[in-house]
Coordinates of C-alpha atoms and ligand atoms in Angstrom, one line a residue:
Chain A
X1 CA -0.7 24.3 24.8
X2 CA -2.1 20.5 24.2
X3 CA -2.9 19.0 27.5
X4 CA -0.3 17.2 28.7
X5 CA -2.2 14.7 30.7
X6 CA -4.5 13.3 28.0
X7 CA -2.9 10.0 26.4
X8 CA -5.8 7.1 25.5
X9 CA -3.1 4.8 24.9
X10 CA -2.0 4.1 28.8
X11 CA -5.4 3.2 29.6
X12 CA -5.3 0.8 26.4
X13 CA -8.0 1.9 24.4
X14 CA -6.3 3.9 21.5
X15 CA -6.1 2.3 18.0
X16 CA -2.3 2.0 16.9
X17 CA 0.0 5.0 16.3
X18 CA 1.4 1.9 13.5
X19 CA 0.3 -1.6 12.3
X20 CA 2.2 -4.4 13.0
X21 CA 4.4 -4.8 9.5
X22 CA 2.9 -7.9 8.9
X23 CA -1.0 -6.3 9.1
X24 CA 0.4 -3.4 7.0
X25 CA 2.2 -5.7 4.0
X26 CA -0.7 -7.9 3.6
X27 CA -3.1 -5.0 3.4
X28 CA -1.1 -3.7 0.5
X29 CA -0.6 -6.4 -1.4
X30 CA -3.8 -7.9 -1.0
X31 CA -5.2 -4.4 -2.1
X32 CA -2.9 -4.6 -4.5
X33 CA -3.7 -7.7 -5.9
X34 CA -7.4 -7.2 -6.0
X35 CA -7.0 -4.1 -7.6
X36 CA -5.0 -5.6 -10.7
X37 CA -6.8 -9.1 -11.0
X38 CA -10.1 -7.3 -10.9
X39 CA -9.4 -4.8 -13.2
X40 CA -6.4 -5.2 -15.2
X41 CA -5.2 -8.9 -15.7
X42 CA -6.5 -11.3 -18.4
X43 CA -9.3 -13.7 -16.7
X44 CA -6.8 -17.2 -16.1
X45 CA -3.9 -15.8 -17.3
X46 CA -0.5 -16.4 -15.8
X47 CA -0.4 -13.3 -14.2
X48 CA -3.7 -13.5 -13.0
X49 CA -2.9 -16.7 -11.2
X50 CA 0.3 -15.7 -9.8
X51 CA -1.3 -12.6 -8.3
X52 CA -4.3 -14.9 -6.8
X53 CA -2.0 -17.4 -5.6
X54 CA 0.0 -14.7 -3.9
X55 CA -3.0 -13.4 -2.6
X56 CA -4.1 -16.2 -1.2
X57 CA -0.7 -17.0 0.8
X58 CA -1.0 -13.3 2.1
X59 CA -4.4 -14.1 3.4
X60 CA -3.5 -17.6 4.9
X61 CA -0.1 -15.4 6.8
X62 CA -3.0 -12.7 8.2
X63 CA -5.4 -14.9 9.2
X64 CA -3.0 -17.0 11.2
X65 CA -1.4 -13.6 12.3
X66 CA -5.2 -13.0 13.7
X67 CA -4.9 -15.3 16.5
X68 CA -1.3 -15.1 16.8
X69 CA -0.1 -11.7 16.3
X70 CA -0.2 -8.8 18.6
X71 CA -3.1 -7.5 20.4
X72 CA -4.8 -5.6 17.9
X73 CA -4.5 -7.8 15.1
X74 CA -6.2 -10.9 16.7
X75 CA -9.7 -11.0 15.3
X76 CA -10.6 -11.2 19.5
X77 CA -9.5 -7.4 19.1
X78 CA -12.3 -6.8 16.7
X79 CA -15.2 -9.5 16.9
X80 CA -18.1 -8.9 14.0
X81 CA -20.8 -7.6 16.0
X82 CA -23.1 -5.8 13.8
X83 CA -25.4 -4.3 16.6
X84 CA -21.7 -2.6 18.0
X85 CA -21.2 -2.1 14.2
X86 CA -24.5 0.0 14.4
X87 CA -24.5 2.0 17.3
X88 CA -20.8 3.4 16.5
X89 CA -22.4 5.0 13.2
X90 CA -25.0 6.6 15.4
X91 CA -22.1 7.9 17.6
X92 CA -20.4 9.2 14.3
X93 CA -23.2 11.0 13.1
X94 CA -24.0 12.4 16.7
X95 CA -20.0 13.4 17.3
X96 CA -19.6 10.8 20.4
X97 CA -18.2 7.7 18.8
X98 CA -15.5 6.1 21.5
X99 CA -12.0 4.9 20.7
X100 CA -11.1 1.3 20.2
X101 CA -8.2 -0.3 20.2
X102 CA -8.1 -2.0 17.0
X103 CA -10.7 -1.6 13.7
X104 CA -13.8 0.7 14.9
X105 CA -16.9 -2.3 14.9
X106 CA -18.1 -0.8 11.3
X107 CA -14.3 -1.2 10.2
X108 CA -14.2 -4.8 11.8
X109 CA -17.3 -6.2 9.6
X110 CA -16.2 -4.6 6.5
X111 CA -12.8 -6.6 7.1
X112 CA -14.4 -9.9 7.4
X113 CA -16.5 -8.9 4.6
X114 CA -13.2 -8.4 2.5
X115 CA -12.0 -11.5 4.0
X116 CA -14.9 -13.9 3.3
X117 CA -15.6 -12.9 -0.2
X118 CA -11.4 -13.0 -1.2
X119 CA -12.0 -16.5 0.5
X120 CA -14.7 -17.0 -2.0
X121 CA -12.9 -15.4 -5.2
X122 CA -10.0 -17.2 -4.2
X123 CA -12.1 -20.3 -3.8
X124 CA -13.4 -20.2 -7.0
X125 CA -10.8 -19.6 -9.3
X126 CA -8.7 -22.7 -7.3
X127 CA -12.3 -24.7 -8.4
X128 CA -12.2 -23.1 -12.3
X129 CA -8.6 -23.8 -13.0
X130 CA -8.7 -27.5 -11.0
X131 CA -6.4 -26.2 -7.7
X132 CA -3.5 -25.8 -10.8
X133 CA -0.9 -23.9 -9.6
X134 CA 0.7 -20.9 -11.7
X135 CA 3.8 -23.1 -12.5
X136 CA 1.7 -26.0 -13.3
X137 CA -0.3 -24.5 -15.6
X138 CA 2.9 -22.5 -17.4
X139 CA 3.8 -25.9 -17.7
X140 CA 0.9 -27.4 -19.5
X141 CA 1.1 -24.5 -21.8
X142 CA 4.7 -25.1 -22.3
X143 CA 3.9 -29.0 -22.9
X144 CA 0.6 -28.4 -25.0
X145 CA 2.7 -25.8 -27.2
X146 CA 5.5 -28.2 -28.1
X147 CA 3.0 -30.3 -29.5
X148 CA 2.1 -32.6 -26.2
X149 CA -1.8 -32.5 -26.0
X150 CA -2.0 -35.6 -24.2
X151 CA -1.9 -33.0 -20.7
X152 CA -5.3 -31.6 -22.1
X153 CA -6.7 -35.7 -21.8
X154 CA -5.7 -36.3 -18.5
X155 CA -7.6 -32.9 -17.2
X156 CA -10.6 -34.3 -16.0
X157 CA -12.2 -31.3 -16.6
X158 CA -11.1 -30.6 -20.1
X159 CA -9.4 -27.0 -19.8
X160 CA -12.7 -25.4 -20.2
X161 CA -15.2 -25.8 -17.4
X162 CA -14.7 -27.0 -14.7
X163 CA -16.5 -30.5 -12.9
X164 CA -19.1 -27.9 -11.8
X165 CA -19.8 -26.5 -15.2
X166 CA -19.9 -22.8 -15.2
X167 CA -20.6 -22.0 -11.7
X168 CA -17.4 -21.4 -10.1
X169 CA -16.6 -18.9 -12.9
X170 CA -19.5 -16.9 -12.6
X171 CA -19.6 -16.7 -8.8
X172 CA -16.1 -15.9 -9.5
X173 CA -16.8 -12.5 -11.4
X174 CA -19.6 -11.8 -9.5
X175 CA -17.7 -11.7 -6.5
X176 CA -14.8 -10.0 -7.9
X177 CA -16.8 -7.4 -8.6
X178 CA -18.3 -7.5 -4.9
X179 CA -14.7 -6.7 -3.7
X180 CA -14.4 -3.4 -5.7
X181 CA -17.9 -2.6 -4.1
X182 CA -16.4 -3.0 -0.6
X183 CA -13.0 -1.5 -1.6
X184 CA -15.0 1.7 -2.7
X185 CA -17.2 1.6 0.6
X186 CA -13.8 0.9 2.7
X187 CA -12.1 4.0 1.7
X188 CA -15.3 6.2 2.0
X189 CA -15.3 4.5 5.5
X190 CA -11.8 5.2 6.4
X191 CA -12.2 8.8 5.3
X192 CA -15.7 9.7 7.0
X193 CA -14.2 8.1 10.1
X194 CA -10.6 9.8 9.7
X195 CA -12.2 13.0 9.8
X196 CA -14.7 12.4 12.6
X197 CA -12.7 11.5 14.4
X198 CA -10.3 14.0 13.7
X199 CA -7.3 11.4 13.0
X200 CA -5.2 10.3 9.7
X201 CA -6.3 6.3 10.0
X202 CA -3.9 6.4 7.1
X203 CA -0.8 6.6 8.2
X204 CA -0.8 3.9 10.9
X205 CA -1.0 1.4 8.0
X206 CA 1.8 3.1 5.7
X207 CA 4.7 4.5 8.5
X208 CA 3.4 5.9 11.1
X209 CA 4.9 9.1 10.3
X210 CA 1.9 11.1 11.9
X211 CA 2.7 9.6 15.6
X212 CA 0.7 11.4 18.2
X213 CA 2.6 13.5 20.7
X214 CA 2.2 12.4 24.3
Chain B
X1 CA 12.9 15.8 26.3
X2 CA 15.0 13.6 23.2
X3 CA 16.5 10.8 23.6
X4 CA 18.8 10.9 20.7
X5 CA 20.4 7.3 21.1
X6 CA 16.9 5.6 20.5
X7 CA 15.6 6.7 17.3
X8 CA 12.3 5.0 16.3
X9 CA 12.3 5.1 13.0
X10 CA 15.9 2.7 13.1
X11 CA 14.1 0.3 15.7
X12 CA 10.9 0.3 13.3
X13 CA 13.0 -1.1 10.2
X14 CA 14.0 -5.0 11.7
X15 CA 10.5 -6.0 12.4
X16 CA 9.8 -4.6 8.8
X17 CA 12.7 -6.6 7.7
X18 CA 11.6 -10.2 9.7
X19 CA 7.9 -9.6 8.5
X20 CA 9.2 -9.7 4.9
X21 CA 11.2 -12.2 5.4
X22 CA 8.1 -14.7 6.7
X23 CA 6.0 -13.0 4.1
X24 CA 8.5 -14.7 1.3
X25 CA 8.4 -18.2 3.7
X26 CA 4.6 -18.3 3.5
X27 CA 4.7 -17.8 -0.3
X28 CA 7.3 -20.7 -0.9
X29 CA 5.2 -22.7 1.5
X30 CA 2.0 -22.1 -0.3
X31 CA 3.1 -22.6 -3.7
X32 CA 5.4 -25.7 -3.0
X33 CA 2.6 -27.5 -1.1
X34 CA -0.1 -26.4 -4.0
X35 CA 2.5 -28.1 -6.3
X36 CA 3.1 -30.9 -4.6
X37 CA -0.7 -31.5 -3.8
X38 CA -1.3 -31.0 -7.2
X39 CA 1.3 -33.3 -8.2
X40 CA 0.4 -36.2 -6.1
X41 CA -3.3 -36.0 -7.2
X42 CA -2.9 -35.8 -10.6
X43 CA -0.3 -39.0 -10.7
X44 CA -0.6 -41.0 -7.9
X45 CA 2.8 -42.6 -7.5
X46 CA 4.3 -42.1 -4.6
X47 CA 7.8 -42.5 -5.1
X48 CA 9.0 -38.6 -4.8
X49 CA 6.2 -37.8 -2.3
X50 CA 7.6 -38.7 0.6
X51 CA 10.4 -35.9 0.0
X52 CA 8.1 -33.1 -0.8
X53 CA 6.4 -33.8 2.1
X54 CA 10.1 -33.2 4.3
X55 CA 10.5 -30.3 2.6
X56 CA 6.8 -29.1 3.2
X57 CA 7.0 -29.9 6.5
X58 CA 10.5 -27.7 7.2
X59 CA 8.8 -25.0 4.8
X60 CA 5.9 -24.6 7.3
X61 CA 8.5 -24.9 10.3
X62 CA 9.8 -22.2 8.8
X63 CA 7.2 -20.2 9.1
X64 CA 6.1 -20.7 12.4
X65 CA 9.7 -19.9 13.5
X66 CA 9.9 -16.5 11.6
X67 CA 6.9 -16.3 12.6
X68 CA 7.7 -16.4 16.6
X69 CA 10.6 -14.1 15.4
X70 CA 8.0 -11.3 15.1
X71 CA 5.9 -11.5 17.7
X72 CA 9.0 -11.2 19.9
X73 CA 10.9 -8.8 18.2
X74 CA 7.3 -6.9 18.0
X75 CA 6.7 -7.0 21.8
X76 CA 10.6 -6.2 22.5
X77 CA 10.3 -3.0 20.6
X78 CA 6.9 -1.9 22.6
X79 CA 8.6 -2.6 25.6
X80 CA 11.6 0.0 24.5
X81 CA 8.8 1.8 23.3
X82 CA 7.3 1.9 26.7
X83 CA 10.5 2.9 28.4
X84 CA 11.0 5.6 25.6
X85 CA 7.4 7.0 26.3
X86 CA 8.1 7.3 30.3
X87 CA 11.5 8.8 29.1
X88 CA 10.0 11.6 26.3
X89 CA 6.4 13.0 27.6
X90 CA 4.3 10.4 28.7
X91 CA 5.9 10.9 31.9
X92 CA 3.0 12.5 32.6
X93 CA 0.5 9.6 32.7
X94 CA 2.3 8.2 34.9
X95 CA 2.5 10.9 37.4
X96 CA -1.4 11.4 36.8
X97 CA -1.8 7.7 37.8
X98 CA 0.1 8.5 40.5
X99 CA -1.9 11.5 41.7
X100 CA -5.0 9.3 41.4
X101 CA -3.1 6.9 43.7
X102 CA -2.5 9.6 46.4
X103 CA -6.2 11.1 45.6
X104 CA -5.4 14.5 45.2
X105 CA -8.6 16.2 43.6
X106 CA -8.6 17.6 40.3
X107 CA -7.6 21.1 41.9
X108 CA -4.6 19.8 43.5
X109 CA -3.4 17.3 40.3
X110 CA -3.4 20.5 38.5
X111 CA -1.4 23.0 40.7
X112 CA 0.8 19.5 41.7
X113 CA 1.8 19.7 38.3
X114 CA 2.6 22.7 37.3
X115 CA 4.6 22.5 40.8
X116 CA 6.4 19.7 39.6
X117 CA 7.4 21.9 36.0
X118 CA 9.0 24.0 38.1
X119 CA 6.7 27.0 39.1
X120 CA 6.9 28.7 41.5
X121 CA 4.1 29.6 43.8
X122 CA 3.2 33.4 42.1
X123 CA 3.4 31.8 38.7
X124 CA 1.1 29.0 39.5
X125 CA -1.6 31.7 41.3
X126 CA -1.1 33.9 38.0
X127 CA -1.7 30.9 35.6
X128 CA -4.9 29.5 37.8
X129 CA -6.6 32.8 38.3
X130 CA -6.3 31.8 42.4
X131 CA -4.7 33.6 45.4
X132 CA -1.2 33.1 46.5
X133 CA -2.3 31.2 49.9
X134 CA -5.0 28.9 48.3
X135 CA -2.1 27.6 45.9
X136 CA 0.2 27.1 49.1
X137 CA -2.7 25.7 51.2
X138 CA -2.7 22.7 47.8
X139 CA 0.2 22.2 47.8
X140 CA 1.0 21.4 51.2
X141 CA -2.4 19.0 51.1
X142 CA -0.3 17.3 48.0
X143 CA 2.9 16.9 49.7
X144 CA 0.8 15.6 53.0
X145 CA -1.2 13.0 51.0
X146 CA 2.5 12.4 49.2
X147 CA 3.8 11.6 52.0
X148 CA 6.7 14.1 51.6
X149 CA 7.9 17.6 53.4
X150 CA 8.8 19.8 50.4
X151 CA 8.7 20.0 47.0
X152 CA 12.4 19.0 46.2
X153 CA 11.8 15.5 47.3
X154 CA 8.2 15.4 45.9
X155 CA 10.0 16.1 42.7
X156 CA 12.4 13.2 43.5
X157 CA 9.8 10.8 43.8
X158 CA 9.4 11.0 39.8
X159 CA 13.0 11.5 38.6
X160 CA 13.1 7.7 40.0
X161 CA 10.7 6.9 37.4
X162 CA 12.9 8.1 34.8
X163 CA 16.0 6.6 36.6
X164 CA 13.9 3.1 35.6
X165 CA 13.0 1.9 39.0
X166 CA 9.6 0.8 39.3
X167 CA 7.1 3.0 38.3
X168 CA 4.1 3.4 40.3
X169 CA 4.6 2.7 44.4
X170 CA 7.0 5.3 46.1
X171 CA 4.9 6.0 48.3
X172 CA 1.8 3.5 49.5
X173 CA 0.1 5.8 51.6
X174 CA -3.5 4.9 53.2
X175 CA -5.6 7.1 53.0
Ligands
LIG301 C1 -7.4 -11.6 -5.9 C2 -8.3 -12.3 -6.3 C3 -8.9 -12.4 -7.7 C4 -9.7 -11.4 -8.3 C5 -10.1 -10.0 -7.9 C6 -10.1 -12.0 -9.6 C7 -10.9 -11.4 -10.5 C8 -11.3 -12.0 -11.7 C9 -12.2 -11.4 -12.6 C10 -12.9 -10.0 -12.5 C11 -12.4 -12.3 -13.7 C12 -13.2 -12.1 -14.9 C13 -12.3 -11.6 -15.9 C14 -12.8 -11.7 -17.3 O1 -13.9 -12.0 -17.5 O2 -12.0 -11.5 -18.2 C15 -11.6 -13.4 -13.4 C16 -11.5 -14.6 -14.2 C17 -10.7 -15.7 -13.9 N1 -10.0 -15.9 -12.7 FE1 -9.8 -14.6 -11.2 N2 -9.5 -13.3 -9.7 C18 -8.8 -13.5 -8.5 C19 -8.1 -14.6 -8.2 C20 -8.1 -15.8 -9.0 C21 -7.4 -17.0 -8.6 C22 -6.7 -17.3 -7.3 C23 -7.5 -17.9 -9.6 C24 -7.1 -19.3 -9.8 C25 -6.4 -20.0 -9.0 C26 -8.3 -17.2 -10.7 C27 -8.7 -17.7 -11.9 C28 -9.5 -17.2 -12.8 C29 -9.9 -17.8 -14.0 C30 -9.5 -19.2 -14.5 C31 -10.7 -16.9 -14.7 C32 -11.4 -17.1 -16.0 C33 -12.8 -17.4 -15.6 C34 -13.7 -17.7 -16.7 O3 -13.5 -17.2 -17.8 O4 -14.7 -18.4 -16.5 N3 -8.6 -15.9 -10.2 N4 -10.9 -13.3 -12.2
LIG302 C1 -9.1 -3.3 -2.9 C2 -8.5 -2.7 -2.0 C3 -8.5 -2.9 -0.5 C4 -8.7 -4.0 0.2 C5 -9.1 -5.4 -0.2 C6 -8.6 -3.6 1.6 C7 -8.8 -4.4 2.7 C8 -8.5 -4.1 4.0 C9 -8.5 -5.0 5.1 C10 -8.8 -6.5 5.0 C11 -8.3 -4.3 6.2 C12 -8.1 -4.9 7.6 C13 -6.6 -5.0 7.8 C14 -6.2 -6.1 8.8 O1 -6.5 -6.1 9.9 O2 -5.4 -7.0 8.3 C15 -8.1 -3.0 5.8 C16 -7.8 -1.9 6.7 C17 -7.5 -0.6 6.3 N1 -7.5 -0.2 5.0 FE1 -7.9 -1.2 3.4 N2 -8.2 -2.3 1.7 C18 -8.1 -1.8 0.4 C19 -7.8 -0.5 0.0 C20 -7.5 0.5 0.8 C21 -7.1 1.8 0.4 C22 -7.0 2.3 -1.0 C23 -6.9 2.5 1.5 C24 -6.4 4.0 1.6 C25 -7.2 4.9 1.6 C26 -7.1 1.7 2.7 C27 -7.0 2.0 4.0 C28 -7.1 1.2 5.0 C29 -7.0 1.6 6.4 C30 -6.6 3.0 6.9 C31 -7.2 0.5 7.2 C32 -7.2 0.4 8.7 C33 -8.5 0.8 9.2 C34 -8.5 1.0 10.7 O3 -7.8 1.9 11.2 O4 -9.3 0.3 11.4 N3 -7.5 0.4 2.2 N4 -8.3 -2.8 4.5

């Protein structure tokens, strides 16, 4: 028989038994998003900058959704503290790591990680293709290909480089490929923690199916 | 215990369904104000501007509202939720925060309990590897420090939790 007293969540230190829809959406897509841009779209093609403009309104809605959403998605749920960071690996590796109520300290700086260098990626490409939105540039293309070059004049920056030369598009990959880092390191971290602490960290951001029993 | 008029999963789809909803807003306002920025910088007359800007601004109104939308159908649900949880197991945090209240000792909180699941006397001895009289002489001490006489109304002070009256001060006992 489980113990029928224990329940972490009435004294409000239990992570969620399910994200908040918005939380779990933009985690997707953004994963989503970085996963295909990263690996799979053409460098500045259409696609590519529909997915990073998409990614980038995702980003906007959760950080915005971090000071007003619910409790454990406001970034005062999970402040980057590296020294708390620290000393909750040392109580995974010694079995007496506590509960939190939102992303576990290491979680929490791994986010802002993700966060700051999508920030920069984002950043970046808005810099290498001159802040052109997808529909803008589909209609460059569409004017340059029906024999209008004069669009290619008025571009400051030519179509090639941007007014910072080729910076922006190498910080670009570079960080790009810092994301895939992280995305690898995330899921090793949500797996090492989901099985020391014994609990699917999974399902809380897909449906929740696995809800604890009282 | 099932509640079978409150299914979670149904309550868990309209949040879904306003989150999408602000997720699509947010997307129409970024990429119309990226346009529109874009526009005004790269030709600098301002004669269709001024309109953009109108619909900008109700694009981003937009969004706050749906986003309002959610936090309050979000908090409405946890508070069913709440209520559900009182209703379907977790019952039984609140009658442990109510055996704090009263102090019983660990001891008593269990026998209390089992008590309150309907055992009787020999069955909680049996299960707790105690004699018949020390199980009597606890529970006594819990309905003293409950302030009630016998287990019938000790029992009663809970089913009003579940009636939805308030949940943690039948009895405020010094003590
Ligand atoms: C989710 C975020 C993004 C990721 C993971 C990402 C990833 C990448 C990668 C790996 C490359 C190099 C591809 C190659 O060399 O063929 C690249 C190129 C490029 N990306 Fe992105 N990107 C993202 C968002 C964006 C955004 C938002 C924009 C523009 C608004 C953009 C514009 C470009 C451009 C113009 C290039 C070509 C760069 C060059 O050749 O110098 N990207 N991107
Ligand atoms: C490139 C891909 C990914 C990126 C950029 C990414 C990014 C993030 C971010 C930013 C968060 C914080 C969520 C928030 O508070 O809004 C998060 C949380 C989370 N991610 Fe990912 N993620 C990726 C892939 C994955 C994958 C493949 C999985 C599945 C194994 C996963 C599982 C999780 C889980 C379980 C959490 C919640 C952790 C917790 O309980 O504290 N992620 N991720």
């Amino acid at each position: 028989m489980a113990d029928p007293w224990t329940s972490e969540r009435q004294a409000g230190i239990a992570p969620p038994d399910l994200w908040d829809p918005l939380v779990r959406i933009s985690h997707w897509g953004i994963a989503f998003i970085v996963v295909m841009n990263a690996l799979f779209t053409k460098g500045g093609s259409p696609l590519h900058l529909w997915l990073g403009w998409i990614g980038m309104a995702l980003l906007l809605l959760r950080l915005v959704w971090g000071v007003l959403g619910p409790v454990e998605a406001r970034f005062s749920a999970f402040p980057p503290s590296p020294r708390a960071a620290l000393s909750h690996l040392r109580g995974l590796v010694s079995g007496r790591a506590p509960q939190y109520r939102s992303h576990n300290p290491a979680g929490a700086l791994m986010v802002y990680a993700f966060w700051v260098t999508l920030a920069v990626v984002i950043g970046t490409g808005l810099l290498r293709t001159g802040g052109q939105t997808p529909m803008q540039a589909a209609r460059d293309a569409a004017a340059v290909a029906s024999g209008d070059w004069s669009v290619l004049v008025t571009e400051t920056d030519g179509g090639g480089e941007s007014r910072f030369g080729t910076l922006p598009g190498e910080v670009h990959t570079v960080a790009a490929n810092l994301l895939l880092i992280l995305a690898a390191l995330h899921v090793a971290g949500v797996a090492v923690e989901s099985r020391a602490m014994r609990r699917n960290l999974v399902a809380p951001m897909l449906t929740g199916s696995k809800r604890r029993r009282g | 215990m099932k509640v079978p008029f409150l299914k979670p999963g149904s309550q868990r789809r309209r949040p879904v369904a306003v989150a999408t909803f602000l997720v699509v807003q947010t997307l129409a306002a970024v990429f119309f104000v990226g346009d529109a920025l874009g526009e005004l910088l790269s030709d600098a007359d301002g004669t269709h501007s001024s309109f953009e800007m109108l619909v900008a601004v109700a694009l981003i109104t937009g969004m706050i509202f749906g986003g309002m939308e959610l936090r309050r159908t979000l908090e409405r649900m946890r508070t069913q939720e709440a209520a559900l949880a009182v209703a379907s197991g977790a019952l039984a945090d609140v009658i442990r925060a109510q055996f704090a209240n009263w102090g019983l000792t660990g001891a008593e909180q269990d026998v209390a309990f089992l008590g309150l699941k309907g055992l009787d006397v020999a069955e909680i001895a049996e299960i707790r590897g105690s004699a018949q009289g020390t199980v009597r002489a606890q529970l006594t001490k819990v309905y003293a420090k409950a302030g009630v006489s016998n287990r019938a109304q000790f029992a009663a002070l809970f089913v009003e939790d579940l009636l939805g009256a308030s949940l943690v001060e039948p009895v405020a006992k010094a003590g």
